Coordinates of C-alpha atoms in Angstrom, one line a residue:
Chain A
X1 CA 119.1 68.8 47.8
X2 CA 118.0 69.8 44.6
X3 CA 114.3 71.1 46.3
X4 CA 116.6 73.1 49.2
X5 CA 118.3 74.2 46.6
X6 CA 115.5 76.0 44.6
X7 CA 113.4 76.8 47.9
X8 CA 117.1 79.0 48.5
X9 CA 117.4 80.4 45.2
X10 CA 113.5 81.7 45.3
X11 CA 113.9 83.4 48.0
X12 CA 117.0 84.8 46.9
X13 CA 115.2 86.2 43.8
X14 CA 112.3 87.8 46.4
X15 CA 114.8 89.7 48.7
X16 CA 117.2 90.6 45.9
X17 CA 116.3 94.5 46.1
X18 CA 117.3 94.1 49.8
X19 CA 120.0 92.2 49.3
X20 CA 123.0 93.2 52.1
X21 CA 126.0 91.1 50.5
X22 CA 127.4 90.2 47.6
X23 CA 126.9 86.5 48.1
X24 CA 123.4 87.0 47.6
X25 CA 121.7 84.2 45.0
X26 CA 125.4 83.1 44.5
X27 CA 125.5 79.2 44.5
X28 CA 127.7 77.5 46.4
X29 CA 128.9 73.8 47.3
X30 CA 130.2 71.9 50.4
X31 CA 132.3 69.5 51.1
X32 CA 130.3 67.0 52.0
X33 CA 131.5 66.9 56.2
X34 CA 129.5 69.5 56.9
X35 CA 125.8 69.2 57.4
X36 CA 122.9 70.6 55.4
X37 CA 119.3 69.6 56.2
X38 CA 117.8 67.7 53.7
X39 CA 120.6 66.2 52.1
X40 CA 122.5 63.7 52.5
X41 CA 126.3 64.0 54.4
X42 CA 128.0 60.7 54.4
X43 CA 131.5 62.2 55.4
X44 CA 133.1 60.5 51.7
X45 CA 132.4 57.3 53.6
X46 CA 130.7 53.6 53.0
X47 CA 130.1 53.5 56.8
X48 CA 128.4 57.1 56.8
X49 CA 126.3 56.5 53.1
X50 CA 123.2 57.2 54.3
X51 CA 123.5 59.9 57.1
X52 CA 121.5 62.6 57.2
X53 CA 121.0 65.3 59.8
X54 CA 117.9 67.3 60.6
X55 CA 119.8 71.2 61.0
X56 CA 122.4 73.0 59.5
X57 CA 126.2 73.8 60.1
X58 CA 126.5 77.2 61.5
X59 CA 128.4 78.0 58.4
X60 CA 125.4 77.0 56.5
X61 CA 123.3 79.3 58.4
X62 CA 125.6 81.7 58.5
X63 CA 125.7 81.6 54.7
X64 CA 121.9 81.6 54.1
X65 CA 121.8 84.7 55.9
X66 CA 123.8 86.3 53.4
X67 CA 121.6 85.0 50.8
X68 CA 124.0 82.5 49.4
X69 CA 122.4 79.5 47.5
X70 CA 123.8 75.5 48.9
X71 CA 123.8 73.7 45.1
X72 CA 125.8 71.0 45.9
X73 CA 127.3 68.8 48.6
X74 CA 130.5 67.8 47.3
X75 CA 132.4 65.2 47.0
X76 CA 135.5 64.1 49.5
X77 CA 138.4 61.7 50.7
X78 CA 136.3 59.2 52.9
X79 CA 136.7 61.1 56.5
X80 CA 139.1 63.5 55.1
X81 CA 141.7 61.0 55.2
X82 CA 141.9 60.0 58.5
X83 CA 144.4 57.5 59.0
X84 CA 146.2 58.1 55.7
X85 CA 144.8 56.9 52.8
X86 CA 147.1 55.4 50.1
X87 CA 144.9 55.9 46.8
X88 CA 143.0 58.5 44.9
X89 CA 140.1 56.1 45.1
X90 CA 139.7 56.3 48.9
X91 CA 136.3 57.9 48.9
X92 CA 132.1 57.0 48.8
X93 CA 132.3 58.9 45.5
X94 CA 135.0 57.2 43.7
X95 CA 138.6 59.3 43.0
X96 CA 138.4 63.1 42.6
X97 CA 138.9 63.5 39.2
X98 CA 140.7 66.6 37.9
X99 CA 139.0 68.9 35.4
X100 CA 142.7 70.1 33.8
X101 CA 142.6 65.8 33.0
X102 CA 140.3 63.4 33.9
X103 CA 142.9 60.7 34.6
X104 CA 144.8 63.1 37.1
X105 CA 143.9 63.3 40.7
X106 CA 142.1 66.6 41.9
X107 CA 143.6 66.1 45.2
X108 CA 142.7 65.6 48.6
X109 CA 140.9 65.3 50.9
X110 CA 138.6 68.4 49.5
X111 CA 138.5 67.2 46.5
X112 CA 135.4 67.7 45.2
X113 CA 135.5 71.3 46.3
X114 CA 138.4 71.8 43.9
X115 CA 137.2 70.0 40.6
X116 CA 133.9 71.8 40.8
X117 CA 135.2 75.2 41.6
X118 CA 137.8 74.4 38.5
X119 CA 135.5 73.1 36.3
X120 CA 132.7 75.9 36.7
X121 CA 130.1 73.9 38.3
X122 CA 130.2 76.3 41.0
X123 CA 131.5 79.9 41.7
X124 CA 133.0 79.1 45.1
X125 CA 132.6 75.9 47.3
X126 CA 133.4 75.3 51.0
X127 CA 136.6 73.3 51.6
X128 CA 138.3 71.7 54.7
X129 CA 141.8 71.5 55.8
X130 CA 143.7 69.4 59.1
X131 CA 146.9 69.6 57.3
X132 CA 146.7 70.0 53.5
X133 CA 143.1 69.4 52.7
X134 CA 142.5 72.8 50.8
X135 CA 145.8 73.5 49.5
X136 CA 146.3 70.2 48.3
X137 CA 143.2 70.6 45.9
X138 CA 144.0 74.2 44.9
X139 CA 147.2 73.6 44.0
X140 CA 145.9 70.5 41.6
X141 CA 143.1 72.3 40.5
X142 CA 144.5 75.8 39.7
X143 CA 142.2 77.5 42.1
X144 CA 142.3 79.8 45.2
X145 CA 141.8 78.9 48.9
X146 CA 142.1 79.9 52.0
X147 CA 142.8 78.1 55.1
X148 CA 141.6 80.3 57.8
X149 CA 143.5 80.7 60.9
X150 CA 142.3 78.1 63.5
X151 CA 138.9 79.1 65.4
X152 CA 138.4 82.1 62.7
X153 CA 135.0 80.0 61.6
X154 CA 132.8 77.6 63.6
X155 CA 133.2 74.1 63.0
X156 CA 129.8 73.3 64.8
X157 CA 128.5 70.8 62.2
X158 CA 130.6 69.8 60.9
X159 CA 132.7 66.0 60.6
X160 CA 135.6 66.4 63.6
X161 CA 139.1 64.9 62.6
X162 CA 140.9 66.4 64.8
X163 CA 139.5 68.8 67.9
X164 CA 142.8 71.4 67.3
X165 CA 143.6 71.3 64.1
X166 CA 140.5 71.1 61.5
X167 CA 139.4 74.4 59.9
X168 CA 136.7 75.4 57.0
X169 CA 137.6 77.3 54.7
X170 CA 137.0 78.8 51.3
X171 CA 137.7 78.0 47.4
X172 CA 136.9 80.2 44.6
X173 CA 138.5 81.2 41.4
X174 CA 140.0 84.3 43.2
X175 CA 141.3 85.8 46.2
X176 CA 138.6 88.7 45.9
X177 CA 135.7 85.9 45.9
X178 CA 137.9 84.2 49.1
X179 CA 137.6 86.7 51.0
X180 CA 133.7 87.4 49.6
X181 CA 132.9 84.2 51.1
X182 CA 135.5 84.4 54.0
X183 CA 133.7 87.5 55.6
X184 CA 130.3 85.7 55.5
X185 CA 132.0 82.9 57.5
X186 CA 133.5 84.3 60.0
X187 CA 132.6 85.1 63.3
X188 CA 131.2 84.3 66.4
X189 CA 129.3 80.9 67.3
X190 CA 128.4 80.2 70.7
X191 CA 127.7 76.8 69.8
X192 CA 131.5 76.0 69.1
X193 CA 133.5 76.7 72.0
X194 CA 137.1 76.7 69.9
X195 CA 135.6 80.2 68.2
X196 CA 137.9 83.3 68.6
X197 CA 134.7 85.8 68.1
X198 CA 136.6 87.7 65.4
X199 CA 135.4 88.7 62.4
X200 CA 136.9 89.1 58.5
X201 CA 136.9 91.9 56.9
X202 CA 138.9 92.7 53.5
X203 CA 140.8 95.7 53.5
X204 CA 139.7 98.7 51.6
X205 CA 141.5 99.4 47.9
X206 CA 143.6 102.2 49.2
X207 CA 144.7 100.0 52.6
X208 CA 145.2 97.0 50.3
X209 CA 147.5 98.6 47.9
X210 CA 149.5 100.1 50.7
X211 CA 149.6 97.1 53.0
X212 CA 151.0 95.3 49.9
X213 CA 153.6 98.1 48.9
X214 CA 155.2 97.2 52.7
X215 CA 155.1 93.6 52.7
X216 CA 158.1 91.7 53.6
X217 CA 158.1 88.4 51.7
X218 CA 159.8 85.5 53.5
X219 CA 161.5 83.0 51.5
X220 CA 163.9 80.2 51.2
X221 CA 165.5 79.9 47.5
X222 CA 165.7 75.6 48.0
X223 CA 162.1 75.0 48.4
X224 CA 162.6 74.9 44.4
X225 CA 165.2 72.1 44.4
X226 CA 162.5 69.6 45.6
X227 CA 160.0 70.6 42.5
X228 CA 159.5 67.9 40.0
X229 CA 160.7 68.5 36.5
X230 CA 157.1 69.1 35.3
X231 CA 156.4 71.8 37.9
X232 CA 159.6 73.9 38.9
X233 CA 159.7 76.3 35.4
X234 CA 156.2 77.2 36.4
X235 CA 157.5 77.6 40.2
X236 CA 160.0 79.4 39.3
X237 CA 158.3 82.1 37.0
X238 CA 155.3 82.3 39.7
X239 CA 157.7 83.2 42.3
X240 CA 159.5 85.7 40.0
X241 CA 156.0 87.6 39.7
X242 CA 155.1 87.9 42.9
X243 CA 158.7 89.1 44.0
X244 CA 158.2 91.9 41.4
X245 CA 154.8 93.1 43.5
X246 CA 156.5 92.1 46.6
X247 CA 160.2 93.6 46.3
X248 CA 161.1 93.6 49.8
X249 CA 161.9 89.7 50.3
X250 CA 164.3 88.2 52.7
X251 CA 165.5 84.6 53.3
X252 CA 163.3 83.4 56.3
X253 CA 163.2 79.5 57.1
X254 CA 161.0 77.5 59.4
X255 CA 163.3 75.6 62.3
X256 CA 164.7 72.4 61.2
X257 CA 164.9 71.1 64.9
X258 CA 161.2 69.9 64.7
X259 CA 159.5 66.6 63.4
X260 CA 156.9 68.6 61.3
X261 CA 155.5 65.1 60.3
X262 CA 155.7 62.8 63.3
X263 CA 154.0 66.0 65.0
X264 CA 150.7 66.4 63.0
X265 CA 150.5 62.3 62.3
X266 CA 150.2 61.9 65.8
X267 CA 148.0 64.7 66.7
X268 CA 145.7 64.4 64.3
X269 CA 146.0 60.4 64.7
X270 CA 145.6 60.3 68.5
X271 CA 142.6 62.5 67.9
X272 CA 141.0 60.9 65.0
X273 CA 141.2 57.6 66.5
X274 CA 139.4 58.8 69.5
X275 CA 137.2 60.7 67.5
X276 CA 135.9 57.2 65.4
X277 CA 136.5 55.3 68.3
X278 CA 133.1 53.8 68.0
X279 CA 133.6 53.0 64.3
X280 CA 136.9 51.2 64.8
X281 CA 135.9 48.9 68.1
X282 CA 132.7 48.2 66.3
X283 CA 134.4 46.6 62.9
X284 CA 132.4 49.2 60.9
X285 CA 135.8 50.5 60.1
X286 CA 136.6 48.1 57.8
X287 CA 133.8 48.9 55.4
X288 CA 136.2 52.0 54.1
X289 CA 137.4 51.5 50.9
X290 CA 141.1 52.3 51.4
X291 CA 143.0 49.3 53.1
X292 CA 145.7 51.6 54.4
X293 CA 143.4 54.0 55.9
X294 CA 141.7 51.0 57.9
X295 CA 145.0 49.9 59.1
X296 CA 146.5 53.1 60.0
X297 CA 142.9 54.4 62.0
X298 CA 143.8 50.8 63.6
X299 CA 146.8 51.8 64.7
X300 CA 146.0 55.3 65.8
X301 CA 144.1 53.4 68.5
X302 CA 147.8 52.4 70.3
X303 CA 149.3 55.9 70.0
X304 CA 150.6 56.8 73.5
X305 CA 149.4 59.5 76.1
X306 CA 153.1 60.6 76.6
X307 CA 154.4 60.3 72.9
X308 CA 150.6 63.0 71.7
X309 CA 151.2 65.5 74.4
X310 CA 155.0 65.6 73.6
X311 CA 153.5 66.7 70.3
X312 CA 151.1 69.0 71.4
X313 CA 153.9 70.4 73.7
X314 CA 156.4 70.5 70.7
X315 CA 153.0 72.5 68.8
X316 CA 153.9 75.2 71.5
X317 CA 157.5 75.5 70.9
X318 CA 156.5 75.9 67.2
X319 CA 154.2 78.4 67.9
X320 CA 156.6 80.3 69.5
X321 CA 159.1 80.3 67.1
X322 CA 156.6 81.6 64.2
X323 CA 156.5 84.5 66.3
X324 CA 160.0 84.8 66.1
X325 CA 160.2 84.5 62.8
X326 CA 157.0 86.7 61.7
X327 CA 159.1 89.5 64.0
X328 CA 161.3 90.1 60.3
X329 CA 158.6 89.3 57.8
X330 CA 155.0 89.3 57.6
X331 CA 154.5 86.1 55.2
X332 CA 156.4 83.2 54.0
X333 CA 155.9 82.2 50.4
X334 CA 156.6 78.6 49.1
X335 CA 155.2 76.6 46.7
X336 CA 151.7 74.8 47.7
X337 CA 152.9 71.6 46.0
X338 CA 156.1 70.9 44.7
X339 CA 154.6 68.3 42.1
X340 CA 151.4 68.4 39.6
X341 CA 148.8 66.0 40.2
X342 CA 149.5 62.4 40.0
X343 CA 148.0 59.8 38.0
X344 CA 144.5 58.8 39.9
X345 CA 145.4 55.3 40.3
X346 CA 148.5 55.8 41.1
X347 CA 150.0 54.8 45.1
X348 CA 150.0 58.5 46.9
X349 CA 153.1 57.4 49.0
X350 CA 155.4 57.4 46.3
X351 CA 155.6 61.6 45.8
X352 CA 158.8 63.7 45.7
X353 CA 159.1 64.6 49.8
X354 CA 157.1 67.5 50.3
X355 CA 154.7 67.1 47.5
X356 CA 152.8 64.7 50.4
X357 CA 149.4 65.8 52.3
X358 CA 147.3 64.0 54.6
X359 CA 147.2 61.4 51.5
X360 CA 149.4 58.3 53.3
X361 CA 151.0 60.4 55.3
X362 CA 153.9 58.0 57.0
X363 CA 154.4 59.4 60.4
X364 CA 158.2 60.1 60.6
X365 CA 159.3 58.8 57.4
X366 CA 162.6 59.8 57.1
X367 CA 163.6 63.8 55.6
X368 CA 164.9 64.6 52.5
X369 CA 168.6 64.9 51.7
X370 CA 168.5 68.2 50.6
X371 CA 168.2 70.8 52.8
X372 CA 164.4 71.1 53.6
X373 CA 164.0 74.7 52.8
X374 CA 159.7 75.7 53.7
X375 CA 158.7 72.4 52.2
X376 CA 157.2 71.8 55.3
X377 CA 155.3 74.8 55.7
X378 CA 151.9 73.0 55.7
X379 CA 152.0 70.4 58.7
X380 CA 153.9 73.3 60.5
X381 CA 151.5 75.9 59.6
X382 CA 148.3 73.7 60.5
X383 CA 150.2 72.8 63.6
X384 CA 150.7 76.8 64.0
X385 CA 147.0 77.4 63.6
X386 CA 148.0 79.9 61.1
X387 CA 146.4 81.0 57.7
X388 CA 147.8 80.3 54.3
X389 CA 146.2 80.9 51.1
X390 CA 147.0 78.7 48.1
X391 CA 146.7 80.5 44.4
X392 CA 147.5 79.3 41.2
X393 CA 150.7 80.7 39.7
X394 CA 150.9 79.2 35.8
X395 CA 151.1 75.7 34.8
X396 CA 153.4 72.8 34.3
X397 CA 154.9 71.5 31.6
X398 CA 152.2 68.3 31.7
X399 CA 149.7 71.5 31.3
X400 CA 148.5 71.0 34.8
X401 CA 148.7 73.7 37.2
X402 CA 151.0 74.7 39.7
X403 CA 150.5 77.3 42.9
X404 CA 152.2 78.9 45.8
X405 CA 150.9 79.4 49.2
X406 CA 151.8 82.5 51.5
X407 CA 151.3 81.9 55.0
X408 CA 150.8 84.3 57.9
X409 CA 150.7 85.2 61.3
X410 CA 147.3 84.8 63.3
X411 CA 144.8 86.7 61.9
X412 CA 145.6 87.6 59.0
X413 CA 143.8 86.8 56.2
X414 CA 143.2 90.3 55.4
X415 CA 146.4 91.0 53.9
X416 CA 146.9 87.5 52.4
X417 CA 143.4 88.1 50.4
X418 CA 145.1 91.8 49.4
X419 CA 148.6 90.4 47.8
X420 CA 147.2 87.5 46.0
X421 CA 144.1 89.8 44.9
X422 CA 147.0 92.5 43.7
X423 CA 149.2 89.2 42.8
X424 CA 145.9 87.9 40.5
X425 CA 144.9 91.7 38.9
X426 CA 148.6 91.7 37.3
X427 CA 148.6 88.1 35.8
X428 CA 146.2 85.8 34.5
X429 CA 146.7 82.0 35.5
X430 CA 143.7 82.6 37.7
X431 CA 141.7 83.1 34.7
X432 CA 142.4 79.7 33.2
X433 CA 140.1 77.3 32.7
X434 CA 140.2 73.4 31.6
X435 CA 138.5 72.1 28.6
X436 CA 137.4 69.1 29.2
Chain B
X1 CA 142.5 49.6 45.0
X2 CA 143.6 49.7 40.9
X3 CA 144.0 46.3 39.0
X4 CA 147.2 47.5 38.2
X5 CA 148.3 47.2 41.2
X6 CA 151.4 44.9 41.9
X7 CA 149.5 42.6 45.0
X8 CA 152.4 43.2 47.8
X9 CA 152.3 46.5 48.1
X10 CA 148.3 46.0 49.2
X11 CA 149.4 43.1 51.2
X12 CA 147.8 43.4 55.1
X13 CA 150.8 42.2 56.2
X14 CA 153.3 44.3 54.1
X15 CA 150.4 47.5 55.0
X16 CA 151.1 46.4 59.2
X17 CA 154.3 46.2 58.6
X18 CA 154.8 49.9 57.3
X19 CA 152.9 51.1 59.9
X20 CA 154.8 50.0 62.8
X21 CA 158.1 50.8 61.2
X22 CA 156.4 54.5 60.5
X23 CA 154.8 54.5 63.9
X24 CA 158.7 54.1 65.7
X25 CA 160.3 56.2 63.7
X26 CA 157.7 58.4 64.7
X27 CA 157.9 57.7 68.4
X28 CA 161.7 58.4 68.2
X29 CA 161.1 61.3 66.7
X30 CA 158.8 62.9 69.3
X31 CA 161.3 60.9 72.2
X32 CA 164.4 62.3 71.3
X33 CA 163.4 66.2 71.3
X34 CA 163.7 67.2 74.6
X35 CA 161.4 69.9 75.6
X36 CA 161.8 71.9 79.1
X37 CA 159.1 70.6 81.8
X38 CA 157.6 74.0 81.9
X39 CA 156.2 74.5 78.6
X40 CA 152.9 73.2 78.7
X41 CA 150.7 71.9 75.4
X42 CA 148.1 74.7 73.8
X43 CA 144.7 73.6 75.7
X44 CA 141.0 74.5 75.6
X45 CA 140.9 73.6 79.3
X46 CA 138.9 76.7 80.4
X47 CA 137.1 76.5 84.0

């Protein structure tokens, strides 16, 4: 790594004067599902430890021809958490550990990406996300990402989870540096068949501020009666902010007729089970560390036919009701965890509803008694295929920080980079950093 | 897997055990939302 790493920064140095991005001799890390020649990419995972594979992720290449610099493969919740893991712990590496406090979790299952980005060890890293993975770590870590819409970047290279809903994205300390990184990401891959062929591009100043000026902010006011104590002041003040940039905002809620969680548990279990198939009829399975996660990728195996294309058929009904619904606004805003990050030895299935992510994720585990508000904006939005960015909006009254998410229709990332980039030149939780 | 850890809740038996109560609930879930024949799931099919 550290030899690819220097080979890629040399040459970065000899084609500076012709440098055609702004990614050029940047450093970078990855998550450490997606390959890079010569080094290793165990996937977070005992079974995996010593994998190595002889060519690059087309978002590897894809970054080397803008002249980025790979620094680091990062650390990561052993297969991103397939099968729901019940601990911090669950990973090759040992727990993500949270630069704000080393005995908080940095969250999962990118959670490398997020301490290193947080603690400076790198400008930007590359994050994951089948349903939570990057804002989960953002909103710990205090950092912004962006979960592209689904088939915005190839996957080619990378670990598979789940064939239709697993996305690379993005985490930096801004929305500018998202969509920096985001641009060089995109695009076509013939290699990866899921690839839409578009392309990112950030909107010029003058489009930015006058995309943001129109923006109408979808919201529902109860998504802050499920905050903890620690985090809802900061919530609330965070939300306050943006409506200031953002004053046209309506009340806009996702349907309550749908099992959000029973949806993505079973699609991404059906898939991930199929997907380490091998692993799990071989035994190998049971070298992961997390006991839970071996047990529920068990299980996974006896997920019915009928009962995974009700949920992919239930995915279209929910797609077509977020067209509905982004007919009266053009984002919804909610918080990107209702909670600050928990203790890192402490059980993950034991969060205020909501504040959950793919972390022991109990398949239809009954709803909260309040009403549910957006709080389940991310399985539905991952189910969706839309794009979200997560961004840090001030900091909880354990000092840790707290962030909101927007979340669009298909495709646009574009203005989601422009309101959190307006959103971030007005305030400065972005700017922030831990001392330890 | 923290030493702290009361040993029940890490229990095989008391892990199966939450997973088939999960894994019904979930099945009811998905079961009792009825969803007209025609709509079809999102597929990569492509001939």
């Amino acid at each position: 790594m550290r030899e690819r790493a220097l080979a890629e920064a040399r040459r970065a140095d000899r084609t500076r004067a012709s440098a055609r991005t702004k990614l050029h001799g940047v450093p970078y890390g990855a998550k450490d599902l997606v390959a890079a020649k010569g080094a290793p990419t165990t996937w977070g995972a005992p079974p995996y430890k010593d994998q190595q594979f002889d060519e690059d992720a087309t978002v590897i290449t894809k970054l080397g021809r803008a002249g980025a610099v790979l620094a680091a493969k990062l650390a990561m919740v052993e297969l991103a958490g397939g099968g729901g893991y019940r601990y911090p712990s669950a990973s090759l590496q040992g727990p993500g550990r949270n630069p704000w406090s080393l005995d908080r979790w940095s969250g999962g299952s990118s959670s490398g990406s997020g301490s290193a980005v947080a603690a400076g060890l790198v400008p930007w890293a590359i994050g994951s996300e089948t349903s939570g993975s990057i804002g989960t770590p953002a909103a710990f870590c205090g950092v912004t990402g962006i979960r592209p819409t689904y088939g915005l970047i190839s996957r080619h290279g990378a670990m598979a989870l789940s064939w239709t809903l697993d996305k690379l994205g993005p985490m930096a300390r801004t929305a500018e540096d998202c969509g920096i990184a985001l641009q060089a990401m995109a695009g076509p891959d013939p290699a990866d068949a899921t690839v839409s062929g578009k392309r990112f591009t950030p909107l010029a100043a003058r489009a930015a501020a006058t995309a943001v000026r129109h923006v109408r902010l979808g919201f529902a006011e109860e998504d802050l009666d499920h905050a903890s104590p620690e985090a809802k002041r900061a919530l609330e003040r965070g939300i306050a902010e943006l409506r200031k940039l953002l004053p046209t905002a309506v009340r806009a809620v996702l349907p309550t007729d749908l099992p959000y969680g029973p949806m993505v548990g079973t699609v991404f279990g059906a898939e991930s089970a199929t997907i380490f198939g091998e692993l799990i009829d071989s035994g190998r399975v049971d070298q992961l560390i997390d006991r839970r996660q071996v047990a529920g990728l068990k299980a996974a195996m006896d997920i019915r036919a009928r009962d995974y294309l009700q949920a992919q058929r239930l995915r279209t009904v929910l797609i077509e009701r977020f067209r509905e619904l982004f007919r009266d606004v053009d984002v919804l805003l909610a918080p990107a965890r209702v909670s600050t990050a928990p203790p890192i030895d402490a059980p993950l299935d034991n969060r205020p509803p909501g504040a959950g992510s793919m972390a022991a994720a109990t398949p239809g585990a009954p709803g909260p008694a309040k009403p549910p508000g957006n709080t389940a904006l991310i399985p539905a939005g991952n189910l969706a295929g839309l794009p979200a960015i997560f961004f840090p909006c001030g900091f909880g009254t354990d000092g840790l920080p707290v962030g909101l998410q927007l979340v669009g229709p298909p495709f646009s990332e574009a203005l989601l980079v422009a309101i959190v980039a307006a959103y971030q030149r007005e305030s400065d939780h972005h700017r922030k950093r831990p001392k330890t | 897997m923290t030493s702290e850890t009361p040993p029940s809740i890490d229990d095989p038996a008391a892990i199966a055990a939450t997973i088939r109560e999960a894994t019904e609930r979930t099945e009811m879930a998905l079961r009792e939302r009825t969803v007209p024949i025609a709509v079809e799931p999102p597929t990569v099919f492509r001939p």
